[in-house]
Tab-separated table of C-alpha atoms in Angstrom:
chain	number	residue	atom	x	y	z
T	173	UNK	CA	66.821	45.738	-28.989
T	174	UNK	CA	64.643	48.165	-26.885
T	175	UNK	CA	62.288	46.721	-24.505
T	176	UNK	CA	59.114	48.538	-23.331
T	177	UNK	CA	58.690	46.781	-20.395
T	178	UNK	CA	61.681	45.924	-17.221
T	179	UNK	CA	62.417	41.927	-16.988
T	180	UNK	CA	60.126	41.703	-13.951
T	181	UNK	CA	57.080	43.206	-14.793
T	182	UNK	CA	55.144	40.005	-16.010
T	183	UNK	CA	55.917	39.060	-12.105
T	184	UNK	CA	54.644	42.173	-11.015
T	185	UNK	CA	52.210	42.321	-13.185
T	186	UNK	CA	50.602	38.476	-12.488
T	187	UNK	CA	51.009	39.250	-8.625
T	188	UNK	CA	48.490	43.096	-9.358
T	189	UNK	CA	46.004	40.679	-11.321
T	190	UNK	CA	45.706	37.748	-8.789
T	191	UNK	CA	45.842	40.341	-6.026
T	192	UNK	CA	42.978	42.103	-7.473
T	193	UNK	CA	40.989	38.609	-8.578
T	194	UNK	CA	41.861	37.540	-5.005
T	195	UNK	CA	40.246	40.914	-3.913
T	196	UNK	CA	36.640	40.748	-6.223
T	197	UNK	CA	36.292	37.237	-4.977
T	198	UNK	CA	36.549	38.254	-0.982
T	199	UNK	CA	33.179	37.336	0.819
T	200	UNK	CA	31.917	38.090	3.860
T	201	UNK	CA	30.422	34.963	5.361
T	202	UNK	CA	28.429	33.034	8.077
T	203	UNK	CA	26.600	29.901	9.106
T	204	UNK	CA	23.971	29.270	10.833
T	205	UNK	CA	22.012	25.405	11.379
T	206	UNK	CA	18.480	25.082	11.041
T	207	UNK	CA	16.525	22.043	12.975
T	208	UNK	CA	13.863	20.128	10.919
T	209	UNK	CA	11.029	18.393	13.031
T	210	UNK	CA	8.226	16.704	11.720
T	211	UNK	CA	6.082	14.620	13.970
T	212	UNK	CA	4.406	11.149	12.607
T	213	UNK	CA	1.291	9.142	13.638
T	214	UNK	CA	0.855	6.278	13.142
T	215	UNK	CA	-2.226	5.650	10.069
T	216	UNK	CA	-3.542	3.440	7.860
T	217	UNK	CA	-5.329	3.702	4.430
T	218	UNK	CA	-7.348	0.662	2.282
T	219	UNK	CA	-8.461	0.014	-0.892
T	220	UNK	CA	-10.551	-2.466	-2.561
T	221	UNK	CA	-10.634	-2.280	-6.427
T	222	UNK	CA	-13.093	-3.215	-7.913
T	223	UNK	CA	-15.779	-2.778	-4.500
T	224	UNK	CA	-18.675	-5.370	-5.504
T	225	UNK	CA	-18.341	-9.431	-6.458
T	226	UNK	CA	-20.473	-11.022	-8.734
T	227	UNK	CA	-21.266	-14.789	-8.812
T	228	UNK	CA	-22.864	-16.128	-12.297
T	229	UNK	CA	-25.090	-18.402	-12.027
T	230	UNK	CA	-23.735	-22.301	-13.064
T	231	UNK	CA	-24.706	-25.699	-13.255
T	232	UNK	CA	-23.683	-26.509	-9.737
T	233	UNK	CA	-22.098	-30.125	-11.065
T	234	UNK	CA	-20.481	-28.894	-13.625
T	235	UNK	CA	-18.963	-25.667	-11.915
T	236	UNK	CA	-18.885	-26.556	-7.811
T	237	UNK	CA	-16.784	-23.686	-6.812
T	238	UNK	CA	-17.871	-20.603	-8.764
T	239	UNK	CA	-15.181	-17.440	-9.162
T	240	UNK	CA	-16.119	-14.235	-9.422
T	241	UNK	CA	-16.886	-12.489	-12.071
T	242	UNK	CA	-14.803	-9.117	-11.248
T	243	UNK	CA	-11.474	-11.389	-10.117
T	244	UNK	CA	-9.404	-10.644	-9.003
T	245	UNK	CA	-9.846	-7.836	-6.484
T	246	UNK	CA	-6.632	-5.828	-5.669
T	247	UNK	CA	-5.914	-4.849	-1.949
T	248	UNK	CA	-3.610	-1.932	-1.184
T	249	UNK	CA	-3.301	-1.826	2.752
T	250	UNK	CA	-0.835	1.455	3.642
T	251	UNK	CA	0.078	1.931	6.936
T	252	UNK	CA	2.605	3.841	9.121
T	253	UNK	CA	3.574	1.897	12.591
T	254	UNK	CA	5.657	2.629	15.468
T	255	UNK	CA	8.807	0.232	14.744
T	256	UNK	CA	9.541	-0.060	18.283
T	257	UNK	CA	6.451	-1.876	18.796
T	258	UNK	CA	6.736	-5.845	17.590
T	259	UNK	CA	3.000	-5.633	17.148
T	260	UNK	CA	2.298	-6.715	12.860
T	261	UNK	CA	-0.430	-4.716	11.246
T	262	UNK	CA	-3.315	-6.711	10.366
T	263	UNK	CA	-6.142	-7.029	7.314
T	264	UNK	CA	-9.201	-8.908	8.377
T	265	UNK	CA	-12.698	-9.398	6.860
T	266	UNK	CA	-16.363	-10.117	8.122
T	267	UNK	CA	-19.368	-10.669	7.089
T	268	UNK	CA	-22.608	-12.948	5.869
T	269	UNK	CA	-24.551	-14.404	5.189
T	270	UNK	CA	-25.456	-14.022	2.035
T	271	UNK	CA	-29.292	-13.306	1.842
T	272	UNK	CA	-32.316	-13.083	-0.777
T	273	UNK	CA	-35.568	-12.134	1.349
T	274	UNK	CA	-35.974	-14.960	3.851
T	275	UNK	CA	-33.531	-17.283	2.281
T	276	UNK	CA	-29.679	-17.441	3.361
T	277	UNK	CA	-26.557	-18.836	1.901
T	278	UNK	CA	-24.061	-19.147	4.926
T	279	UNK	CA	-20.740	-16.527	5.061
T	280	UNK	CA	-18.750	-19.943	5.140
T	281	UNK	CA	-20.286	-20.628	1.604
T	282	UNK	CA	-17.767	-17.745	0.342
T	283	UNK	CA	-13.728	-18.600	0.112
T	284	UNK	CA	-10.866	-17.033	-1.436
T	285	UNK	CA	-6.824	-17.007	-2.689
T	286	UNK	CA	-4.614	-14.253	-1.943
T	287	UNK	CA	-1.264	-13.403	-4.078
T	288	UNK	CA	1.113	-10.428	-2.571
T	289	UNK	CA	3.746	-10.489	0.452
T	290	UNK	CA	1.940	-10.931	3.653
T	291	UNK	CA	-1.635	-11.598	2.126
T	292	UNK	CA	-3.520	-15.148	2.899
T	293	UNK	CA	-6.496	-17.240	1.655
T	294	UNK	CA	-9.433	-17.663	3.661
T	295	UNK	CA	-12.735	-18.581	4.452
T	296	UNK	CA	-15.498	-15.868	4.999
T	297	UNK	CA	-17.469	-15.565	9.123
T	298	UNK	CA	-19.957	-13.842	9.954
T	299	UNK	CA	-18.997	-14.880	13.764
T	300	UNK	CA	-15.354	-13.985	13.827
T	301	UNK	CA	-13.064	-11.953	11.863
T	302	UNK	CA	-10.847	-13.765	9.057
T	303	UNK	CA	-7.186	-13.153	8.663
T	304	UNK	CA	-6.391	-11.396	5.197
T	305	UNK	CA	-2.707	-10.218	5.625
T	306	UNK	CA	-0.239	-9.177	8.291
T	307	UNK	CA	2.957	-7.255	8.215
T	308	UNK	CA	6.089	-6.202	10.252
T	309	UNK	CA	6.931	-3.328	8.706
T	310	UNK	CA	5.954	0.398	7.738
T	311	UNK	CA	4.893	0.038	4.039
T	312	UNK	CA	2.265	-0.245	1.124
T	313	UNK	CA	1.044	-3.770	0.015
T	314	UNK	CA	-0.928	-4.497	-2.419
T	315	UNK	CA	-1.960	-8.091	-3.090
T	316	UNK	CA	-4.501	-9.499	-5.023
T	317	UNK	CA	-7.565	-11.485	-4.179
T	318	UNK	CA	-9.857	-14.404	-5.746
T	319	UNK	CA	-13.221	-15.060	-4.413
T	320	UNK	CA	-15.144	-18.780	-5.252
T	321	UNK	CA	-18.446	-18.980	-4.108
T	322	UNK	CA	-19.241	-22.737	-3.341
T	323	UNK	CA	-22.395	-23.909	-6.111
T	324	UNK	CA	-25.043	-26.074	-4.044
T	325	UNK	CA	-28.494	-28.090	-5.257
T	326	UNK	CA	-29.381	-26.898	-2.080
T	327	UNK	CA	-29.477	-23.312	-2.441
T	328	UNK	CA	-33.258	-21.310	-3.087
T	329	UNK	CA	-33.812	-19.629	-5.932
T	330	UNK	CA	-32.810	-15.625	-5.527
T	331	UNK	CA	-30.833	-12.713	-6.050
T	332	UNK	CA	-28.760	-12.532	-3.084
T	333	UNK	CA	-26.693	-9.960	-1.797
T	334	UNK	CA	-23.845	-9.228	1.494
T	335	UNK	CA	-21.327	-7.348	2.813
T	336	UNK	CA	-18.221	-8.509	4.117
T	337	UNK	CA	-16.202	-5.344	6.146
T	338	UNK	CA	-12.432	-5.290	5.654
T	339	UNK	CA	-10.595	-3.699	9.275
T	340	UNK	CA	-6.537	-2.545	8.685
T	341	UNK	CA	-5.015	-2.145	11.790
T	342	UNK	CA	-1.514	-0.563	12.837
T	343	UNK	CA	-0.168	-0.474	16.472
């Protein structure tokens, strides 16, 4: 039998091919690093959904401790802290009294339940700022409070209306 092609040509012939594969896939080549900065503050961001309270108006025997219509009211509190501070971050409220021309329903009259990690119930001031929530750590919590407002004999007859101001601070 004739052969075409020498007993060591599919040798040669895979060393051509991988030299030449070897050869397309060459690349030239180099490195280099690149630094990344980015420089943090520390900041804070609230919300208050919904932003007004409404009381109804109840038989003060029957109902003692009136909720809030719009209950519950979330709080987010964001904030970014230095962690090598072992300062917490805190939420705290003031305001009141509640007031209807010359007439006044005291800050104290107001109260309220808190659901979340960190948050806290409370009584409402309008002499000192209430604790609402506090926190170790860098984060966003959101928690969830439920406002009573305490249903006197005693009170005048009005539309009344307050503020209470909520302060987040982060060291």
């Amino acid at each position: 039998m004739t052969r075409f092609f020498p007993s060591h040509t599919p040798v040669l012939l895979c060393i051509v091919l991988g030299l030449a594969m070897g050869a397309t896939d060459a690349k030239a080549a180099s490195t280099q690093p690149l630094t990344i900065n980015c420089a943090l503050a520390a900041r804070v961001s609230l919300t208050l959904s919904p932003a007004t309270v409404n009381f109804p108006d109840t038989d003060p025997t029957a109902v003692p401790n009136v909720p809030a219509a719009e209950n519950p009211v979330m709080v987010t509190a964001k904030f970014r802290k230095d962690p090598s501070t072992a300062l917490t971050a805190t939420l705290v409220c003031q305001g009141g009294p509640l007031v209807s021309g010359a007439d006044a329903i005291p800050a104290s009259s107001v109260t309220w339940t808190a659901t979340g990690t960190g948050f806290t119930g409370g009584t409402l001031s309008n002499a000192t700022p209430q604790p609402v929530g506090s926190w170790t750590g860098s984060g966003a919590y959101t928690g969830n409070l439920n406002f009573s407002l305490a249903n006197l004999w005693s009170y005048p007859v009005g539309n009344y209306s307050g503020n209470i101001t909520y302060t987040l601070t982060a060291p």
